[in-house]
């Protein structure tokens, strides 16, 4: 083939160059300019909310949400461990304490363990959930690889124990419920806050960028205010709160406006390519292509294979490097956050599935540009490698 098939790369088939040139020619490259509000409007319309604030990154979005919850140093925030570390680092920015909860077979936070942690390990007194002497303030829920978490169960728990819910929808722009209580609702619009990312490998990109929405439109205005140095009077430099330099730039938004025009097409391609992989892998029982939650329409951003480790006598590193030598980029799922150096002393709760999946998930190429022939090549190569090191 002689070609390299990347895991997930940006797609600029639309108006990207035109709009970025416009921004440069007009001289509006920084945190003011029409593309920023245009992108906010497009996003709000797409996910069916009133108000979205564009910012510098998904990490910044999550940080702003945490600041707004009023989380104090030492407060507890319940978080997943099998996810990208940026979902949890903002907890530390606020000197709060993460407690790591397990995932279920969807790779998202397990609501049963979340419930049993709150019920069995904590006390709920006068509307406040306490773990020992600490206040439990919030839950960060990540919709892993575009797969919607079980929001009905999670919101019930959050309501019962008075916890704020921050949805990390950085990987799930465009995912929505088709059935149940939240039918028609998009990822990031069910909890108190929803964070999005437009980093280079996400479903749309602004180079680096993100956005934040909230249940209440006034909250979004406040988040936008915090993201622009908390200016109460821009002219006379009056500030009533500690702000951040987290606003998206017009240059980023120019790219973003063009990407938003293509988002629906990108999702269609991700879904179609997933179906192709599913057909080609259906008869190959060394791996299982993980499904997306029933009752939802996922953006199918990233595809995950669960490798049956009993069938093969090799490890993930070797599989990945052989794929690489054949021109196919793949990657393992993240290392558990609770095992990373800054987090090794933090509390975990009944981690079973997270370590299980951490050793078995392989992500395979999912760019919107991938061709049918490339998908066939990826699958054939994978079958060849794995059957070549079969146990029997
Ligand atoms: C990408 C990502 C983030 C962070 O987004 P950035 O825009 O890169 O800061 C956070 N959480 C998850 C799960 C992500 O995949």
Short mmCIF file of C-alpha atoms and ligand atoms in Angstrom, two decimals:
data_model
loop_
_atom_site.label_atom_id
_atom_site.label_comp_id
_atom_site.label_asym_id
_atom_site.label_seq_id
_atom_site.Cartn_x
_atom_site.Cartn_y
_atom_site.Cartn_z
CA UNK A 1 0.00 0.00 0.00
CA UNK A 2 2.87 2.35 0.85
CA UNK A 3 0.45 4.68 2.52
CA UNK A 4 0.13 5.67 6.15
CA UNK A 5 -3.31 5.40 7.71
CA UNK A 6 -3.48 7.77 10.69
CA UNK A 7 -5.67 7.26 13.72
CA UNK A 8 -7.64 10.48 13.60
CA UNK A 9 -6.63 13.56 11.65
CA UNK A 10 -8.42 16.82 10.84
CA UNK A 11 -10.45 17.21 7.67
CA UNK A 12 -10.42 20.59 5.91
CA UNK A 13 -12.58 20.00 2.86
CA UNK A 14 -14.77 23.05 3.39
CA UNK A 15 -14.43 26.80 3.91
CA UNK A 16 -11.52 26.64 6.38
CA UNK A 17 -8.98 28.50 4.24
CA UNK A 18 -11.50 31.10 3.13
CA UNK A 19 -12.63 32.00 6.65
CA UNK A 20 -9.15 31.97 8.19
CA UNK A 21 -7.99 34.30 5.41
CA UNK A 22 -10.95 36.57 6.11
CA UNK A 23 -10.03 36.74 9.78
CA UNK A 24 -6.42 37.59 8.95
CA UNK A 25 -7.34 40.14 6.28
CA UNK A 26 -9.77 41.87 8.62
CA UNK A 27 -7.12 41.92 11.35
CA UNK A 28 -9.42 40.20 13.83
CA UNK A 29 -7.23 37.39 15.09
CA UNK A 30 -7.54 37.65 18.86
CA UNK A 31 -10.41 37.27 21.36
CA UNK A 32 -12.73 39.69 19.56
CA UNK A 33 -14.39 39.20 16.18
CA UNK A 34 -17.49 37.94 14.47
CA UNK A 35 -16.39 34.33 13.96
CA UNK A 36 -16.40 33.69 17.71
CA UNK A 37 -20.05 34.60 18.21
CA UNK A 38 -20.94 32.90 14.93
CA UNK A 39 -19.38 29.66 16.16
CA UNK A 40 -21.16 29.98 19.49
CA UNK A 41 -24.48 30.35 17.64
CA UNK A 42 -23.79 27.35 15.41
CA UNK A 43 -22.89 25.21 18.40
CA UNK A 44 -25.94 26.30 20.39
CA UNK A 45 -28.19 25.53 17.44
CA UNK A 46 -26.58 22.15 16.83
CA UNK A 47 -26.91 20.90 20.40
CA UNK A 48 -30.25 22.70 20.88
CA UNK A 49 -29.40 25.05 23.74
CA UNK A 50 -29.67 28.84 24.14
CA UNK A 51 -26.15 29.74 25.05
CA UNK A 52 -22.63 28.39 24.53
CA UNK A 53 -19.33 30.09 25.41
CA UNK A 54 -16.35 29.35 23.16
CA UNK A 55 -13.03 29.00 24.94
CA UNK A 56 -9.39 27.97 24.55
CA UNK A 57 -9.67 24.23 25.13
CA UNK A 58 -11.78 21.46 26.54
CA UNK A 59 -9.57 21.54 29.61
CA UNK A 60 -10.31 25.25 30.09
CA UNK A 61 -14.03 24.51 29.69
CA UNK A 62 -13.93 21.88 32.43
CA UNK A 63 -11.89 24.20 34.64
CA UNK A 64 -14.39 27.04 34.21
CA UNK A 65 -17.26 24.70 35.08
CA UNK A 66 -15.48 23.57 38.25
CA UNK A 67 -14.76 27.16 39.27
CA UNK A 68 -18.45 27.94 38.81
CA UNK A 69 -19.56 25.03 41.02
CA UNK A 70 -17.77 26.80 43.88
CA UNK A 71 -15.67 23.74 44.61
CA UNK A 72 -13.28 24.58 47.47
CA UNK A 73 -9.83 23.22 48.29
CA UNK A 74 -10.29 19.80 49.87
CA UNK A 75 -13.81 19.25 48.50
CA UNK A 76 -14.34 15.91 46.78
CA UNK A 77 -15.14 15.54 43.09
CA UNK A 78 -16.10 12.08 41.85
CA UNK A 79 -14.33 11.23 38.60
CA UNK A 80 -13.66 8.34 36.22
CA UNK A 81 -10.19 6.82 35.99
CA UNK A 82 -10.32 5.29 32.50
CA UNK A 83 -10.24 8.51 30.52
CA UNK A 84 -7.96 11.29 29.30
CA UNK A 85 -6.22 12.97 32.22
CA UNK A 86 -7.45 16.44 31.14
CA UNK A 87 -10.89 15.48 32.47
CA UNK A 88 -9.47 15.29 36.00
CA UNK A 89 -6.55 17.76 36.14
CA UNK A 90 -8.87 20.77 36.65
CA UNK A 91 -9.95 19.18 39.96
CA UNK A 92 -6.34 19.59 41.06
CA UNK A 93 -6.16 23.15 39.67
CA UNK A 94 -8.80 23.95 42.31
CA UNK A 95 -6.94 22.01 45.01
CA UNK A 96 -9.94 19.73 45.29
CA UNK A 97 -9.73 15.97 45.83
CA UNK A 98 -10.67 13.49 43.11
CA UNK A 99 -12.06 10.09 44.06
CA UNK A 100 -11.86 7.58 41.23
CA UNK A 101 -14.97 5.55 40.40
CA UNK A 102 -15.00 2.51 38.10
CA UNK A 103 -16.43 2.34 34.59
CA UNK A 104 -18.90 -0.22 33.27
CA UNK A 105 -18.88 -2.07 29.94
CA UNK A 106 -19.68 1.18 28.11
CA UNK A 107 -16.27 2.48 29.32
CA UNK A 108 -18.19 5.34 30.96
CA UNK A 109 -18.73 5.94 34.68
CA UNK A 110 -20.61 3.05 36.32
CA UNK A 111 -23.77 4.50 37.90
CA UNK A 112 -24.16 1.45 40.18
CA UNK A 113 -20.78 2.01 41.76
CA UNK A 114 -21.38 5.75 41.88
CA UNK A 115 -24.60 5.07 43.78
CA UNK A 116 -23.04 2.56 46.15
CA UNK A 117 -20.11 4.90 46.86
CA UNK A 118 -22.53 7.70 47.80
CA UNK A 119 -24.74 5.40 49.83
CA UNK A 120 -22.21 3.21 51.60
CA UNK A 121 -19.10 5.36 51.93
CA UNK A 122 -20.69 8.77 52.49
CA UNK A 123 -23.22 10.46 54.75
CA UNK A 124 -25.99 12.71 53.45
CA UNK A 125 -26.80 15.31 56.08
CA UNK A 126 -28.82 18.54 55.63
CA UNK A 127 -28.58 18.34 51.86
CA UNK A 128 -24.81 17.89 51.87
CA UNK A 129 -23.03 14.69 50.90
CA UNK A 130 -19.96 14.11 53.03
CA UNK A 131 -17.09 11.70 52.65
CA UNK A 132 -15.54 11.59 56.13
CA UNK A 133 -15.12 15.31 56.87
CA UNK A 134 -15.03 16.39 53.22
CA UNK A 135 -17.89 17.79 51.18
CA UNK A 136 -18.65 15.90 47.96
CA UNK A 137 -19.44 18.67 45.47
CA UNK A 138 -19.60 17.36 41.96
CA UNK A 139 -19.30 14.51 39.48
CA UNK A 140 -17.36 14.67 36.23
CA UNK A 141 -18.89 12.34 33.65
CA UNK A 142 -16.99 11.58 30.44
CA UNK A 143 -18.81 10.35 27.32
CA UNK A 144 -15.91 8.15 26.28
CA UNK A 145 -15.16 7.99 22.53
CA UNK A 146 -18.55 9.55 21.75
CA UNK A 147 -20.51 7.00 23.74
CA UNK A 148 -23.20 8.61 25.90
CA UNK A 149 -22.92 7.79 29.62
CA UNK A 150 -26.02 6.45 31.36
CA UNK A 151 -27.28 9.96 32.12
CA UNK A 152 -30.68 8.94 33.43
CA UNK A 153 -29.11 6.90 36.24
CA UNK A 154 -26.35 9.45 36.88
CA UNK A 155 -28.75 12.42 37.06
CA UNK A 156 -30.97 10.52 39.49
CA UNK A 157 -27.99 9.99 41.79
CA UNK A 158 -26.86 13.61 41.41
CA UNK A 159 -30.34 14.88 42.31
CA UNK A 160 -30.64 12.55 45.25
CA UNK A 161 -27.33 13.66 46.77
CA UNK A 162 -27.32 17.27 45.60
CA UNK A 163 -24.24 16.95 43.40
CA UNK A 164 -23.34 19.14 40.42
CA UNK A 165 -22.78 17.26 37.18
CA UNK A 166 -20.11 18.34 34.72
CA UNK A 167 -20.42 16.47 31.43
CA UNK A 168 -17.12 16.08 29.65
CA UNK A 169 -18.58 15.91 26.15
CA UNK A 170 -15.23 16.69 24.55
CA UNK A 171 -15.41 13.47 22.53
CA UNK A 172 -19.16 13.42 22.04
CA UNK A 173 -20.18 16.51 20.07
CA UNK A 174 -23.33 15.47 18.20
CA UNK A 175 -24.19 12.39 20.25
CA UNK A 176 -27.83 12.41 21.42
CA UNK A 177 -30.46 10.25 23.07
CA UNK A 178 -33.11 8.80 20.75
CA UNK A 179 -35.13 7.05 23.48
CA UNK A 180 -36.07 7.43 27.11
CA UNK A 181 -36.39 10.41 29.40
CA UNK A 182 -33.73 12.40 27.54
CA UNK A 183 -34.80 11.61 23.96
CA UNK A 184 -33.60 14.42 21.68
CA UNK A 185 -31.08 15.74 24.21
CA UNK A 186 -27.45 16.10 23.20
CA UNK A 187 -24.31 15.12 25.10
CA UNK A 188 -23.28 18.06 27.24
CA UNK A 189 -26.81 19.42 27.69
CA UNK A 190 -28.19 17.22 30.46
CA UNK A 191 -25.93 17.91 33.43
CA UNK A 192 -25.31 21.31 35.04
CA UNK A 193 -22.41 21.96 32.65
CA UNK A 194 -21.21 20.49 29.35
CA UNK A 195 -17.65 20.83 28.05
CA UNK A 196 -16.52 20.43 24.42
CA UNK A 197 -13.12 20.26 22.76
CA UNK A 198 -11.94 21.16 19.27
CA UNK A 199 -8.42 19.87 19.58
CA UNK A 200 -6.75 18.40 16.50
CA UNK A 201 -8.08 14.87 16.79
CA UNK A 202 -11.64 15.66 17.89
CA UNK A 203 -14.61 15.39 15.52
CA UNK A 204 -14.21 19.05 14.58
CA UNK A 205 -11.13 21.13 15.24
CA UNK A 206 -10.12 24.74 15.73
CA UNK A 207 -6.47 23.77 16.16
CA UNK A 208 -6.96 24.01 19.88
CA UNK A 209 -10.22 25.18 21.34
CA UNK A 210 -13.27 24.29 23.32
CA UNK A 211 -16.68 25.40 24.49
CA UNK A 212 -18.83 25.28 27.57
CA UNK A 213 -22.56 25.27 28.04
CA UNK A 214 -24.71 25.08 31.17
CA UNK A 215 -28.25 24.26 32.20
CA UNK A 216 -28.87 27.92 32.88
CA UNK A 217 -28.15 30.55 30.21
CA UNK A 218 -27.06 33.12 32.85
CA UNK A 219 -24.45 30.63 34.04
CA UNK A 220 -23.03 30.50 30.52
CA UNK A 221 -22.80 34.31 30.53
CA UNK A 222 -20.90 34.07 33.80
CA UNK A 223 -18.55 31.43 32.37
CA UNK A 224 -17.91 33.65 29.35
CA UNK A 225 -17.19 36.55 31.73
CA UNK A 226 -14.73 34.42 33.69
CA UNK A 227 -13.06 33.37 30.42
CA UNK A 228 -12.40 37.00 29.44
CA UNK A 229 -10.54 38.15 32.57
CA UNK A 230 -13.79 38.93 34.44
CA UNK A 231 -14.07 42.45 33.06
CA UNK A 232 -16.90 44.38 34.66
CA UNK A 233 -15.88 47.49 32.83
CA UNK A 234 -13.52 46.79 29.97
CA UNK A 235 -12.71 50.45 29.48
CA UNK A 236 -11.79 51.34 33.04
CA UNK A 237 -10.39 47.95 34.04
CA UNK A 238 -12.86 47.06 36.76
CA UNK A 239 -12.91 43.39 37.86
CA UNK A 240 -15.12 41.85 40.56
CA UNK A 241 -13.84 38.29 40.27
CA UNK A 242 -10.70 36.33 39.43
CA UNK A 243 -10.88 35.79 35.69
CA UNK A 244 -8.98 33.68 33.20
CA UNK A 245 -7.55 34.21 29.76
CA UNK A 246 -9.60 31.35 28.34
CA UNK A 247 -11.52 32.97 25.48
CA UNK A 248 -11.36 31.38 22.03
CA UNK A 249 -9.66 33.57 19.41
CA UNK A 250 -11.28 34.72 16.19
CA UNK A 251 -8.60 32.88 14.22
CA UNK A 252 -9.56 29.60 15.91
CA UNK A 253 -13.25 30.37 15.47
CA UNK A 254 -12.78 31.02 11.74
CA UNK A 255 -11.63 27.43 11.42
CA UNK A 256 -14.43 26.35 13.74
CA UNK A 257 -17.22 28.03 11.75
CA UNK A 258 -16.10 26.14 8.64
CA UNK A 259 -15.85 22.90 10.62
CA UNK A 260 -19.34 23.36 12.05
CA UNK A 261 -20.69 23.56 8.49
CA UNK A 262 -19.32 20.05 7.95
CA UNK A 263 -20.09 18.47 11.31
CA UNK A 264 -23.15 16.58 10.12
CA UNK A 265 -21.22 15.11 7.20
CA UNK A 266 -18.33 14.15 9.52
CA UNK A 267 -20.75 12.31 11.81
CA UNK A 268 -22.35 10.52 8.85
CA UNK A 269 -18.92 9.31 7.72
CA UNK A 270 -17.88 8.20 11.21
CA UNK A 271 -21.11 6.20 11.47
CA UNK A 272 -20.76 4.68 8.02
CA UNK A 273 -17.11 3.70 8.58
CA UNK A 274 -18.00 2.15 11.92
CA UNK A 275 -20.59 -0.02 10.15
CA UNK A 276 -17.94 -1.09 7.62
CA UNK A 277 -15.56 -2.13 10.36
CA UNK A 278 -18.42 -3.95 12.10
CA UNK A 279 -19.29 -5.97 8.98
CA UNK A 280 -15.67 -6.90 8.28
CA UNK A 281 -14.93 -7.86 11.88
CA UNK A 282 -18.18 -9.71 12.57
CA UNK A 283 -16.72 -13.16 11.87
CA UNK A 284 -13.42 -12.57 13.68
CA UNK A 285 -13.68 -13.62 17.30
CA UNK A 286 -10.23 -12.50 18.44
CA UNK A 287 -11.65 -9.01 18.82
CA UNK A 288 -14.93 -7.36 19.64
CA UNK A 289 -15.80 -3.97 18.18
CA UNK A 290 -17.38 -2.18 21.14
CA UNK A 291 -20.94 -1.01 20.54
CA UNK A 292 -22.41 2.38 21.43
CA UNK A 293 -25.23 2.74 23.94
CA UNK A 294 -28.68 1.55 22.91
CA UNK A 295 -31.25 4.32 22.73
CA UNK A 296 -28.68 6.86 21.57
CA UNK A 297 -27.35 8.09 18.26
CA UNK A 298 -23.60 8.39 18.76
CA UNK A 299 -21.20 10.54 16.76
CA UNK A 300 -19.05 7.36 16.73
CA UNK A 301 -15.93 9.47 17.07
CA UNK A 302 -13.49 6.70 17.98
CA UNK A 303 -13.65 2.95 17.42
CA UNK A 304 -12.56 0.55 20.14
CA UNK A 305 -11.62 -3.08 19.77
CA UNK A 306 -11.57 -5.30 22.80
CA UNK A 307 -8.75 -7.77 22.20
CA UNK A 308 -9.38 -11.28 23.51
CA UNK A 309 -6.12 -11.74 25.39
CA UNK A 310 -6.76 -15.43 26.01
CA UNK A 311 -6.57 -16.12 22.30
CA UNK A 312 -3.18 -14.61 21.59
CA UNK A 313 0.35 -14.87 22.91
CA UNK A 314 1.47 -11.30 22.39
CA UNK A 315 0.88 -7.98 24.06
CA UNK A 316 -0.69 -4.67 23.10
CA UNK A 317 2.66 -2.93 22.52
CA UNK A 318 3.68 -5.54 20.00
CA UNK A 319 0.36 -5.44 18.17
CA UNK A 320 0.62 -1.66 17.94
CA UNK A 321 4.20 -1.68 16.67
CA UNK A 322 3.52 -4.35 14.04
CA UNK A 323 0.49 -2.36 12.85
CA UNK A 324 2.72 0.73 12.73
CA UNK A 325 5.31 -1.11 10.61
CA UNK A 326 2.52 -1.90 8.17
CA UNK A 327 1.47 1.74 7.91
CA UNK A 328 -1.43 1.67 10.34
CA UNK A 329 -1.57 3.95 13.34
CA UNK A 330 -3.37 2.58 16.39
CA UNK A 331 -3.15 3.25 20.10
CA UNK A 332 -3.96 1.66 23.41
CA UNK A 333 -6.62 3.20 25.60
CA UNK A 334 -5.32 5.58 28.30
CA UNK A 335 -3.34 4.49 31.33
CA UNK A 336 -5.54 4.70 34.43
CA UNK A 337 -5.37 8.19 35.94
CA UNK A 338 -5.16 6.88 39.50
CA UNK A 339 -1.90 5.16 38.50
CA UNK A 340 -0.29 8.36 37.21
CA UNK A 341 2.31 9.94 39.48
CA UNK A 342 0.34 13.02 40.59
CA UNK A 343 -2.63 10.81 41.52
CA UNK A 344 -1.16 7.67 43.06
CA UNK A 345 -2.16 8.67 46.58
CA UNK A 346 -5.78 9.45 45.71
CA UNK A 347 -8.66 7.25 46.71
CA UNK A 348 -10.21 4.74 44.32
CA UNK A 349 -13.50 2.91 44.66
CA UNK A 350 -13.88 -0.70 43.54
CA UNK A 351 -11.91 -0.45 40.31
CA UNK A 352 -12.46 -3.68 38.36
CA UNK A 353 -13.63 -2.94 34.84
CA UNK A 354 -11.30 0.03 34.30
CA UNK A 355 -8.09 -2.02 34.77
CA UNK A 356 -9.66 -4.84 32.72
CA UNK A 357 -10.38 -2.59 29.73
CA UNK A 358 -7.14 -0.62 30.13
CA UNK A 359 -5.30 -3.77 29.09
CA UNK A 360 -7.56 -4.78 26.25
CA UNK A 361 -8.75 -1.79 24.26
CA UNK A 362 -7.12 -0.90 20.98
CA UNK A 363 -8.27 2.16 19.03
CA UNK A 364 -8.13 1.83 15.25
CA UNK A 365 -8.11 4.46 12.47
CA UNK A 366 -11.28 6.53 12.43
CA UNK A 367 -10.54 9.68 10.42
CA UNK A 368 -13.41 10.99 8.32
CA UNK A 369 -11.21 10.69 5.19
CA UNK A 370 -10.49 6.98 5.57
CA UNK A 371 -11.45 5.08 2.41
CA UNK A 372 -13.24 1.77 2.10
CA UNK A 373 -10.04 0.14 0.80
CA UNK A 374 -8.10 1.45 3.77
CA UNK A 375 -10.65 0.00 6.18
CA UNK A 376 -10.37 -3.37 4.43
CA UNK A 377 -6.57 -3.15 4.66
CA UNK A 378 -6.70 -2.32 8.40
CA UNK A 379 -9.00 -5.27 9.10
CA UNK A 380 -7.06 -7.74 6.92
CA UNK A 381 -3.79 -6.70 8.53
CA UNK A 382 -5.20 -6.99 12.01
CA UNK A 383 -6.58 -10.45 11.29
CA UNK A 384 -3.23 -11.54 9.89
CA UNK A 385 -1.29 -10.26 12.90
CA UNK A 386 -3.60 -11.71 15.54
CA UNK A 387 -4.10 -15.12 13.93
CA UNK A 388 -0.33 -15.21 13.44
CA UNK A 389 0.15 -15.21 17.19
CA UNK A 390 -2.84 -17.35 18.16
CA UNK A 391 -2.48 -19.43 21.30
CA UNK A 392 -3.67 -22.73 19.81
C1 LIG B 1 -9.66 15.99 24.47
C2 LIG B 1 -10.18 15.72 25.81
C3 LIG B 1 -10.15 16.68 26.82
C4 LIG B 1 -9.44 17.98 26.74
O1 LIG B 1 -9.70 18.77 25.66
P1 LIG B 1 -8.57 19.79 25.18
O2 LIG B 1 -9.30 20.65 24.21
O3 LIG B 1 -7.49 18.98 24.55
O4 LIG B 1 -8.09 20.56 26.36
C5 LIG B 1 -10.74 16.38 28.03
N1 LIG B 1 -11.32 15.19 28.26
C6 LIG B 1 -11.34 14.23 27.32
C7 LIG B 1 -12.02 12.95 27.63
C8 LIG B 1 -10.75 14.46 26.07
O5 LIG B 1 -10.76 13.48 25.16
#
